[in-house]
CSV table of C-alpha atoms in Angstrom, one decimal:
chain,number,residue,atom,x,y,z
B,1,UNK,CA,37.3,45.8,-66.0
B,2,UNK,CA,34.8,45.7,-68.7
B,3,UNK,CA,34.4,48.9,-69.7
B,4,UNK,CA,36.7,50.4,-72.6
B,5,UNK,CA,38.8,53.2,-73.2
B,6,UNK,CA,39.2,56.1,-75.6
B,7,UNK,CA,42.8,57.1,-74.4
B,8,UNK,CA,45.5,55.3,-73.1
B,9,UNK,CA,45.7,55.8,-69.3
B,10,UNK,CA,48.3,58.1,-67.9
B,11,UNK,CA,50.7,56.1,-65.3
B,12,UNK,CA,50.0,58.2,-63.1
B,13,UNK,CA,46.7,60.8,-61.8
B,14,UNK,CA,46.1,63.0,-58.8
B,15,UNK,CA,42.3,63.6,-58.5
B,16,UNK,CA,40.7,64.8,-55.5
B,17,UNK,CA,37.1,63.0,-54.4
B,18,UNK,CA,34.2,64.9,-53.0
B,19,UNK,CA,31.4,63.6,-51.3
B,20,UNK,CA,28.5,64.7,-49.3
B,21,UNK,CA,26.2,62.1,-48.0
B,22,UNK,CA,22.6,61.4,-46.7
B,23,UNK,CA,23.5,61.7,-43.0
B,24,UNK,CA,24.4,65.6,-43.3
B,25,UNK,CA,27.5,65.1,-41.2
B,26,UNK,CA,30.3,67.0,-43.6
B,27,UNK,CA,32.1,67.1,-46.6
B,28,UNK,CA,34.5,64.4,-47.5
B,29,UNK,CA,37.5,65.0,-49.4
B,30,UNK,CA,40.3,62.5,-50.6
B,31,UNK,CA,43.5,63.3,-52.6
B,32,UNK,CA,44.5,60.0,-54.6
B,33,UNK,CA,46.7,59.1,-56.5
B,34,UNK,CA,46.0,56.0,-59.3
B,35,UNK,CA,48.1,54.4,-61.2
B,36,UNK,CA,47.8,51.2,-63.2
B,37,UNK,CA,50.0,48.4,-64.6
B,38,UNK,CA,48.5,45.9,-67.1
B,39,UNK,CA,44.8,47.2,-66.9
B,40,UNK,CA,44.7,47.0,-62.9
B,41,UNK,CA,44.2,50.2,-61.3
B,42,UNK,CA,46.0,50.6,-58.0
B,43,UNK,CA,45.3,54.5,-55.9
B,44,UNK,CA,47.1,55.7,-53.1
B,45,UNK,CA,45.2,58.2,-50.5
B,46,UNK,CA,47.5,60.9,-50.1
B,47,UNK,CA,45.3,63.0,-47.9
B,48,UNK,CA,41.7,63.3,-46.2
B,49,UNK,CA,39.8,65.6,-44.5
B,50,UNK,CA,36.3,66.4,-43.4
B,51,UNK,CA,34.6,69.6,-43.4
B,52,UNK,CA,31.4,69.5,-40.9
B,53,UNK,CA,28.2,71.0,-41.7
B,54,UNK,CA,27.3,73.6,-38.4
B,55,UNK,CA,23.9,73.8,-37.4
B,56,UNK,CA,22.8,76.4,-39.8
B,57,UNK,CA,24.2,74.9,-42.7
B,58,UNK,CA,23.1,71.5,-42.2
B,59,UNK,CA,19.5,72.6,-41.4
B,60,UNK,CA,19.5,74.5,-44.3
B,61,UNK,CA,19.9,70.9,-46.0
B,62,UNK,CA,17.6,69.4,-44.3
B,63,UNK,CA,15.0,72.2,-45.3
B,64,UNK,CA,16.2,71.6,-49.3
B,65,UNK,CA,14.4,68.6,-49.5
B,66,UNK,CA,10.7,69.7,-48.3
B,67,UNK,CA,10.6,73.3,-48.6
B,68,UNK,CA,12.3,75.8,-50.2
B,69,UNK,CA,12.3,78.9,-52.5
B,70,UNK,CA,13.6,79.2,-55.8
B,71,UNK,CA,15.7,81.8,-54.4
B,72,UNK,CA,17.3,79.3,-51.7
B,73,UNK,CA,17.3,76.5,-54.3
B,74,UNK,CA,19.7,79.0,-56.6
B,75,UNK,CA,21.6,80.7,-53.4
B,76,UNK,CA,22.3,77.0,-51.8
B,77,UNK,CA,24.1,76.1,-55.0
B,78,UNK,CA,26.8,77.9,-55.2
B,79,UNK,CA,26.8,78.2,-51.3
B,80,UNK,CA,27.5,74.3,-51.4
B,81,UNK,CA,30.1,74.3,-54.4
B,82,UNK,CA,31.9,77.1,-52.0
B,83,UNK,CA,31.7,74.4,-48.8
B,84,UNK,CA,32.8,71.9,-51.8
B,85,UNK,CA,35.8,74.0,-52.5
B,86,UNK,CA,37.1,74.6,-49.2
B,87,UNK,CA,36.8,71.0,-48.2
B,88,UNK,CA,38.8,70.5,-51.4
B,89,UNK,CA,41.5,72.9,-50.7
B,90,UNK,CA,41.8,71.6,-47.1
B,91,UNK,CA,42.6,68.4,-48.3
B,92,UNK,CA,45.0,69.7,-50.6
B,93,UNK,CA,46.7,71.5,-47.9
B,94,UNK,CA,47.5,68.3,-45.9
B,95,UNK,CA,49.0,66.8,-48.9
B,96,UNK,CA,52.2,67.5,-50.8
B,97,UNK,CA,50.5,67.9,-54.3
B,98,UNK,CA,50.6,71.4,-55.7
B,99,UNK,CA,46.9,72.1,-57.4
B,100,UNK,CA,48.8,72.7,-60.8
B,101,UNK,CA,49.2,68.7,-60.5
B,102,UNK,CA,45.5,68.0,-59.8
B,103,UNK,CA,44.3,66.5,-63.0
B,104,UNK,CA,40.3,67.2,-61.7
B,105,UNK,CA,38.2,67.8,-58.7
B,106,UNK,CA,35.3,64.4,-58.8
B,107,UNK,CA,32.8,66.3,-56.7
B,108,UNK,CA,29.6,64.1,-55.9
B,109,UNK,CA,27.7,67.1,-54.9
B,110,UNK,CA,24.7,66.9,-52.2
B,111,UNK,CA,21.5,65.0,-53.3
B,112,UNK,CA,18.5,67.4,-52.7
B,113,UNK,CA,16.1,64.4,-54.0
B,114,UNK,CA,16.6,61.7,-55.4
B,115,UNK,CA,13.3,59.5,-57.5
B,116,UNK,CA,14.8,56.1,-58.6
B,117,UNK,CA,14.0,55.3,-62.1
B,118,UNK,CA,13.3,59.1,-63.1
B,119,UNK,CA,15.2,61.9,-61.5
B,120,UNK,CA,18.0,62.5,-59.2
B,121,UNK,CA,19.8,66.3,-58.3
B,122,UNK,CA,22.6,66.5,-56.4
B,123,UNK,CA,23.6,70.6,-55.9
B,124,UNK,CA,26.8,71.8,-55.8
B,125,UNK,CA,27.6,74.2,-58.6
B,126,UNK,CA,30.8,73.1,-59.8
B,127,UNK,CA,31.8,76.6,-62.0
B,128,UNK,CA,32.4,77.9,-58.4
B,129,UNK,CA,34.7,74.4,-57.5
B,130,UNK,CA,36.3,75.3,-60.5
B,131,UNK,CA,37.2,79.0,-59.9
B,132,UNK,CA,37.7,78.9,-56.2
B,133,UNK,CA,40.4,75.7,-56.7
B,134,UNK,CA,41.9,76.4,-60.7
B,135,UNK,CA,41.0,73.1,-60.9
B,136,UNK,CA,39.0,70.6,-63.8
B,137,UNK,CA,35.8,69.2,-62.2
B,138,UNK,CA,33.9,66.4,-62.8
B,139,UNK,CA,30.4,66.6,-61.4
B,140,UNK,CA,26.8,65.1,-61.9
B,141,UNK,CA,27.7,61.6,-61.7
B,142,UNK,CA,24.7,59.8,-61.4
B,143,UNK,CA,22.0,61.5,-64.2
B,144,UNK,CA,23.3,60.0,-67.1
B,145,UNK,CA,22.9,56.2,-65.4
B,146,UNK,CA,19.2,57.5,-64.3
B,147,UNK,CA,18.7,58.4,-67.8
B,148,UNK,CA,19.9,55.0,-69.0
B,149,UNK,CA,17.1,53.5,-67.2
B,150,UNK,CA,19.2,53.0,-64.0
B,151,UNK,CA,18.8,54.4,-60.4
B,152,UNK,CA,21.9,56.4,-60.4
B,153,UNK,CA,22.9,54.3,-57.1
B,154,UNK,CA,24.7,52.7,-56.1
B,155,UNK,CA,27.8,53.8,-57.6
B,156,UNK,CA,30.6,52.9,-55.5
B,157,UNK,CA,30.3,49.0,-57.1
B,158,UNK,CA,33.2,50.5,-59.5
B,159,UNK,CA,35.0,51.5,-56.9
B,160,UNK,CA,34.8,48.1,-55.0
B,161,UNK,CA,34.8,45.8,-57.5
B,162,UNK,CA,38.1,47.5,-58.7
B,163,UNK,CA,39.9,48.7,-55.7
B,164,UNK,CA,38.3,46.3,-52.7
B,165,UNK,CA,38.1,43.1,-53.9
B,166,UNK,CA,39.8,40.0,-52.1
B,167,UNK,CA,42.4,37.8,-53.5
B,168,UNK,CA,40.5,34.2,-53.6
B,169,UNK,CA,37.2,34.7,-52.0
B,170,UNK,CA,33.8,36.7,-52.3
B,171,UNK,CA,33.1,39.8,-50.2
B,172,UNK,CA,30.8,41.6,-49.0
B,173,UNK,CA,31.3,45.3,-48.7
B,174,UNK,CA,28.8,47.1,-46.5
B,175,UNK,CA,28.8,51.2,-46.2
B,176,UNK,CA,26.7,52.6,-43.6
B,177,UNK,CA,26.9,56.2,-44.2
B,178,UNK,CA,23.6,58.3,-43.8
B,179,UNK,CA,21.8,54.8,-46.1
B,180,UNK,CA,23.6,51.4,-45.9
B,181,UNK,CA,24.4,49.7,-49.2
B,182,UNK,CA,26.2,46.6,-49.6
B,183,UNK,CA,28.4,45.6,-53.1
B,184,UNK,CA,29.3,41.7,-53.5
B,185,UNK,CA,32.6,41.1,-55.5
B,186,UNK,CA,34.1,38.0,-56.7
B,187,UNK,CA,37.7,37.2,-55.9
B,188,UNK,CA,39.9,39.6,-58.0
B,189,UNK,CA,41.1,37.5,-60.1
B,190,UNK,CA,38.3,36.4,-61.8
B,191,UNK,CA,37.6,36.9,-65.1
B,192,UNK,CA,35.3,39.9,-66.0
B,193,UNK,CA,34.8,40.4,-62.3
B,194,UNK,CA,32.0,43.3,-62.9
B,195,UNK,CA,30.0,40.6,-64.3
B,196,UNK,CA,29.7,38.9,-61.3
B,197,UNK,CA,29.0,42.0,-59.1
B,198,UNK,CA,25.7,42.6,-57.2
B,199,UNK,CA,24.9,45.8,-55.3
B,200,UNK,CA,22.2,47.9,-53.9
B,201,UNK,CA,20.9,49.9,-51.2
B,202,UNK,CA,19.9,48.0,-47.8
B,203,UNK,CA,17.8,50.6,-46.2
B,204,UNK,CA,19.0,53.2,-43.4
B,205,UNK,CA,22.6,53.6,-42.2
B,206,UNK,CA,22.5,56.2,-39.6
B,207,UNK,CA,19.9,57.9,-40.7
B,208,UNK,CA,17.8,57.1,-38.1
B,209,UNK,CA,19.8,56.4,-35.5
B,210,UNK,CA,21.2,60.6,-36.3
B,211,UNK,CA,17.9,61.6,-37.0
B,212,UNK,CA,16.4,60.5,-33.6
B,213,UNK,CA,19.7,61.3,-31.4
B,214,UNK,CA,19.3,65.2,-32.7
B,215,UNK,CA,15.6,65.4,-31.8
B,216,UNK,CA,16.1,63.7,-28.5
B,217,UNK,CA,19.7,65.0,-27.2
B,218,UNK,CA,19.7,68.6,-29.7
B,219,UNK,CA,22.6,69.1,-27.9
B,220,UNK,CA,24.2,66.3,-29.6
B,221,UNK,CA,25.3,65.9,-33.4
B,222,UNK,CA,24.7,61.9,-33.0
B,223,UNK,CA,25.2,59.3,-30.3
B,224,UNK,CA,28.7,59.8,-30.0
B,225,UNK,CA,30.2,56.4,-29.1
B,226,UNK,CA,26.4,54.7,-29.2
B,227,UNK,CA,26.9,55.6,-26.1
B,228,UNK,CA,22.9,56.1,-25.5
B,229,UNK,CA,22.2,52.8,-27.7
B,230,UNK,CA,24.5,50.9,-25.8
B,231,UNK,CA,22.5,52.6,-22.3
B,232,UNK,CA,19.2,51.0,-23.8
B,233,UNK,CA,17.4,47.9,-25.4
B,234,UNK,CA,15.5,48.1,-28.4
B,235,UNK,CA,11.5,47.8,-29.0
B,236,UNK,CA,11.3,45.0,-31.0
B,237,UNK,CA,7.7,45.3,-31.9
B,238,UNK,CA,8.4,48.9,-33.3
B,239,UNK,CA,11.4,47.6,-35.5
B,240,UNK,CA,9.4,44.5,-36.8
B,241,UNK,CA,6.8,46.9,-38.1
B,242,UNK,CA,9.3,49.2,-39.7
B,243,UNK,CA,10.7,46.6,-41.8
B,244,UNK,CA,7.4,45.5,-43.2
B,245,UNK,CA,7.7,48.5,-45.4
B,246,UNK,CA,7.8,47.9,-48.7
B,247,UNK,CA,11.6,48.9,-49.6
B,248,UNK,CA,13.1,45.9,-47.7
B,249,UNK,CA,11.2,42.9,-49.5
B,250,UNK,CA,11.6,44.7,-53.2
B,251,UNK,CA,13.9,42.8,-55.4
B,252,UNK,CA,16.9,44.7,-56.1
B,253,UNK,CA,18.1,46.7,-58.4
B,254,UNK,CA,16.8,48.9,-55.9
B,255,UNK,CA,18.1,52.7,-54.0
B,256,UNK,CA,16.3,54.8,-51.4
B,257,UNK,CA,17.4,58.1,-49.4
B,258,UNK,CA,15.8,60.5,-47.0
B,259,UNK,CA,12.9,60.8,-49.3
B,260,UNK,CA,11.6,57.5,-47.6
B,261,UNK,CA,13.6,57.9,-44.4
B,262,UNK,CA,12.4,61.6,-43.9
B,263,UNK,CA,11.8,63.8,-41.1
B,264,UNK,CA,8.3,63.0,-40.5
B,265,UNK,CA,9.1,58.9,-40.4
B,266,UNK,CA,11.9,59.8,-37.9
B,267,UNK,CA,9.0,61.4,-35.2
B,268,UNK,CA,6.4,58.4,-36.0
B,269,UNK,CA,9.4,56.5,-35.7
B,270,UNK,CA,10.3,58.1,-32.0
B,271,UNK,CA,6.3,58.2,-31.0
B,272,UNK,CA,5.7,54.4,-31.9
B,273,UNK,CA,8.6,53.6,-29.3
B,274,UNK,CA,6.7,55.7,-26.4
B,275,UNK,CA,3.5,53.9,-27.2
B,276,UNK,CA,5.7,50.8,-25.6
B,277,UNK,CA,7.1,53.3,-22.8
B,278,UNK,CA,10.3,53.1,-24.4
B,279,UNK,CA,13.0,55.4,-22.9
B,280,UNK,CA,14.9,58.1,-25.1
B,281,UNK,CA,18.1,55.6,-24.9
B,282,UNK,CA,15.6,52.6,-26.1
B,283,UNK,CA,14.8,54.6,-29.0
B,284,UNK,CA,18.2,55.5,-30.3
B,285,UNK,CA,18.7,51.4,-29.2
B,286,UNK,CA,15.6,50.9,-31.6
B,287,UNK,CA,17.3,52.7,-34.3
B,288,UNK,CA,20.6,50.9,-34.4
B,289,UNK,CA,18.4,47.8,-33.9
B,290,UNK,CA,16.3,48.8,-37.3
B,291,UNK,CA,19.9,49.5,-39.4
B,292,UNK,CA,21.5,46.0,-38.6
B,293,UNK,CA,18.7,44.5,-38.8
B,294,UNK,CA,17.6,45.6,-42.1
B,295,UNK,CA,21.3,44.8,-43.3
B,296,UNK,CA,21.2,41.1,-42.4
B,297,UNK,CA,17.7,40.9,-43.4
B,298,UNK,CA,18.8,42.2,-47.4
B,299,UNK,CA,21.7,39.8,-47.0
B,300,UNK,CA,19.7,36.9,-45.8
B,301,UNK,CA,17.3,37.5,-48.9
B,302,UNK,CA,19.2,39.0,-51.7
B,303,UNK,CA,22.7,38.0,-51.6
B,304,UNK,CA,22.6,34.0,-52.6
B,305,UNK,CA,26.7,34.4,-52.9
B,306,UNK,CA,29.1,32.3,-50.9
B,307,UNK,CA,30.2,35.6,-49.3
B,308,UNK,CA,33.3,34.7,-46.7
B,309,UNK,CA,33.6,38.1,-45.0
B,310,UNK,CA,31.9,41.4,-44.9
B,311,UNK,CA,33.5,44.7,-44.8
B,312,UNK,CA,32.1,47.9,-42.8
B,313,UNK,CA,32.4,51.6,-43.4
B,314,UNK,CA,31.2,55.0,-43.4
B,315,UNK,CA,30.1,56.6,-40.2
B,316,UNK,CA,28.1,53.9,-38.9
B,317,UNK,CA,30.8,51.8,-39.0
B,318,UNK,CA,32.7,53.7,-36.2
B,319,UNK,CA,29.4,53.5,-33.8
B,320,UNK,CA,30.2,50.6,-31.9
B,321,UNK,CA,26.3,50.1,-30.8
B,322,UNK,CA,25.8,49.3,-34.8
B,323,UNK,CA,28.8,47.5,-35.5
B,324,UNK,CA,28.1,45.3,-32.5
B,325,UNK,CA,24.1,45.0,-33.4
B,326,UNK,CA,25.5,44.2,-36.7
B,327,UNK,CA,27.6,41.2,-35.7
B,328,UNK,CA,25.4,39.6,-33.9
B,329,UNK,CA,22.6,39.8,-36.7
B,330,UNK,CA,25.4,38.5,-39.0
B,331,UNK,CA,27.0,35.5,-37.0
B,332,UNK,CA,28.7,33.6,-37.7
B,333,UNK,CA,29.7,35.7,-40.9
B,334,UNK,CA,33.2,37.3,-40.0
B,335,UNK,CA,32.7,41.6,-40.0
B,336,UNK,CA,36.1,43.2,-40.7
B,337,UNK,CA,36.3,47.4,-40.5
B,338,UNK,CA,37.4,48.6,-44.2
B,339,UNK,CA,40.0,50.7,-42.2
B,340,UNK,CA,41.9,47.6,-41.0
B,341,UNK,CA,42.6,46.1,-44.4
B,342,UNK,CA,42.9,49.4,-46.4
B,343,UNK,CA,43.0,53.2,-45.0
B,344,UNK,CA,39.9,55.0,-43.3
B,345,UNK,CA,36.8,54.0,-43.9
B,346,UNK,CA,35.3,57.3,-44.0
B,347,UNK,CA,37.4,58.5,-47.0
B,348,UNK,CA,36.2,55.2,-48.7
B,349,UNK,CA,33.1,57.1,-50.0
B,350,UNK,CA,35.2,60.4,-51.5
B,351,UNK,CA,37.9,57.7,-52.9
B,352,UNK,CA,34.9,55.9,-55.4
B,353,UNK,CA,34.4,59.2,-56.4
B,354,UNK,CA,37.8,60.2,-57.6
B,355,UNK,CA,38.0,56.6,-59.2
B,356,UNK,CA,34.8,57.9,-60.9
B,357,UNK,CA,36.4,60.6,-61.6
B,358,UNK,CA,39.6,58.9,-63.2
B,359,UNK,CA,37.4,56.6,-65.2
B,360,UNK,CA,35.8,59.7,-66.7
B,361,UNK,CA,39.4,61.3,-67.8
B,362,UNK,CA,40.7,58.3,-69.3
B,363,UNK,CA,37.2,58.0,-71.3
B,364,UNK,CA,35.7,54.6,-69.7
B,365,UNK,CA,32.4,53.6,-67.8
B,366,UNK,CA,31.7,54.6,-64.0
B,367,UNK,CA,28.9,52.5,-63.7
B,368,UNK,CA,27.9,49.0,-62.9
B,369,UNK,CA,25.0,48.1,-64.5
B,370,UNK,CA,24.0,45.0,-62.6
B,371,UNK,CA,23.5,47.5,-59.6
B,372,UNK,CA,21.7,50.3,-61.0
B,373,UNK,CA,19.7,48.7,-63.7
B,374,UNK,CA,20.9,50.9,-66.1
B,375,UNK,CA,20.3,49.7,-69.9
B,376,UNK,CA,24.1,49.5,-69.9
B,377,UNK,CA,27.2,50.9,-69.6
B,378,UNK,CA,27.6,54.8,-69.6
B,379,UNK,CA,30.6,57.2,-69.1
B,380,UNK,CA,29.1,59.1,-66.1
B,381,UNK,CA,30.1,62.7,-64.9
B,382,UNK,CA,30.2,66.4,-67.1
B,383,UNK,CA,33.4,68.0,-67.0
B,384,UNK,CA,33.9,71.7,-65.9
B,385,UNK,CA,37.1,73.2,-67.1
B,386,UNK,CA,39.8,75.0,-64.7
């Protein structure tokens, strides 16, 4: 790693990871455990667990980032650093570690709205994390990279470029959670592997595919199983046009979130297919259709790396209408799940997070950046006392 430390590391650290993404599913929550020998950072997940988001909460969410009160903007703080906490000390209760051994809580938080290059909030107040656990937080990851110049995103590169990498060949690892983003590594070994690291945001993940499944089925939290994709064929016409928007041929650095990908581009979205008398499973085809293809697309562009396999997690990566859209748009580039060569793939997220988080304790840089854009290096995250 490149960055440099204040404090020697401590052999070992439990931290606990927190992450709520774009596709308003639920709260992560990873216990880990790193340890290093000879500057190479090992962790260990010693627990996970989800909390999911019920109707009201997760519309509640979804109302944050168009209209809200001040009231609901100061109430749906502390609400979400108490849905924070309990995921927290879920997790905790499946592991073995007593919370006097939890050297700090790394709590993304929920992004309300994030504007690359200028702002970014991400709620979650993390005084109540703190009293509701006893535990030291470590919150608001991403502001100081957006005040370096950076996007704040992505931020899992660290995570990747430490934890993921492969032994003698580049990778490609590809997260589909609510947005997709992809990080390239070297081969571990290299020298100064963060030097060689490229990473940004492809477009959606599931976004769509969640977004259009809830209007169409309400009954529904998602396509469970793609099993409506898989019932359908996409529109291609309808997907060509949505990649003509301007975020897919921008040169990377480059992050997006359901500021583009809102509510409003999610019914054009679902009205431009029934111009073409698509049905409702064609849509949610079109959907997954959109995601992969916007993925190979970024690669085919972007990514000028002799990449010899790509890894796949987060949510969408469990759909098996996406992952098989995405294979076929990737042939013959091999597409391994993240949970076959490491531990689940929908902890991956929470586990960055806590590395963050452990980077932050023992005084180094979270970011990379190469991926953000950032002016250079910065120790990310404010600590909240237990």
């Amino acid at each position: 790693m490149s960055s440099h430390s204040t404090e020697s590391p401590a052999p070992s650290r439990v931290l606990v990871g927190l992450m709520s993404g774009t596709s308003l599913d639920g709260i992560s929550a990873a216990v880990v455990r790193f340890d290093e020998t000879d500057g190479k950072i090992k962790c260990e997940l010693l627990a996970f667990d989800q909390r999911d988001y019920n109707a009201a909460e997760r519309a509640r969410l979804e109302a944050a980032m168009t209209n809200a009160s001040a009231q609901e903007y100061c109430r749906l703080q502390v609400d979400m650093g108490n849905w924070l906490a309990d995921a927290a000390l879920r997790a905790l209760s499946h592991s073995s570690v007593p919370r006097t051994d939890v050297a700090a809580i790394a709590s993304h938080g929920h992004t309300i709205w994030h504007e690359p290059l200028h702002s970014t909030w991400q709620i979650g107040d993390s005084a109540t994390i703190a009293e509701r656990t006893g535990c030291t937080v470590i919150s608001d990851f991403r502001a100081r990279d957006v005040a370096a110049g950076g996007h704040g995103a992505p931020l899992v590169p660290m995570a990747d470029v430490t934890l993921f990498a492969a032994s003698e060949k580049w990778r490609a690892l590809q997260n589909i959670g609510g947005i997709g983003n992809v990080t390239v590594v070297p081969p571990r070994e290299t020298e100064n592997p963060i030097d060689g690291v490229r990473a940004f945001d492809t477009g959606p993940g599931v976004v769509i595919v969640d977004g259009v499944s809830r209007i169409l089925f309400p009954e529904l939290p998602y396509d469970v199983d793609g099993l409506h994709a898989l019932a359908g064929q996409p529109v291609r016409e309808v997907v060509d046009r949505m990649l003509t928007n301007g975020f897919f041929s921008a040169e990377p650095p480059k992050s997006t979130g359901r500021e583009l990908f809102t509510r409003a581009y999610i019914t054009a979205f679902i009205a431009a297919c029934a111009e073409h008398g698509a049905t409702d499973n064609d849509v949610i085809a079109s959907a997954v259709s959109l995601t992969a293809r916007s993925i190979a697309k970024q690669y085919q562009r972007f990514l000028p790396e002799p990449i010899a396999d790509v890894v796949i997690s987060g949510g969408g990566a469990v759909n098996p209408a996406i992952v098989a859209a995405l294979r076929t748009e990737l042939a013959p580039l091999p597409v391994h799940q993240f949970s076959d060569l490491f531990f689940d793939g929908e902890a991956k997220e929470a586990v960055a997070f806590a590395l963050l988080g452990y980077l932050h304790l023992t005084g180094r840089t979270g970011n990379v950046p190469r991926a953000t854009g950032a002016r250079g290096s910065r120790h990310l995250g404010v600590m909240t006392p237990a």
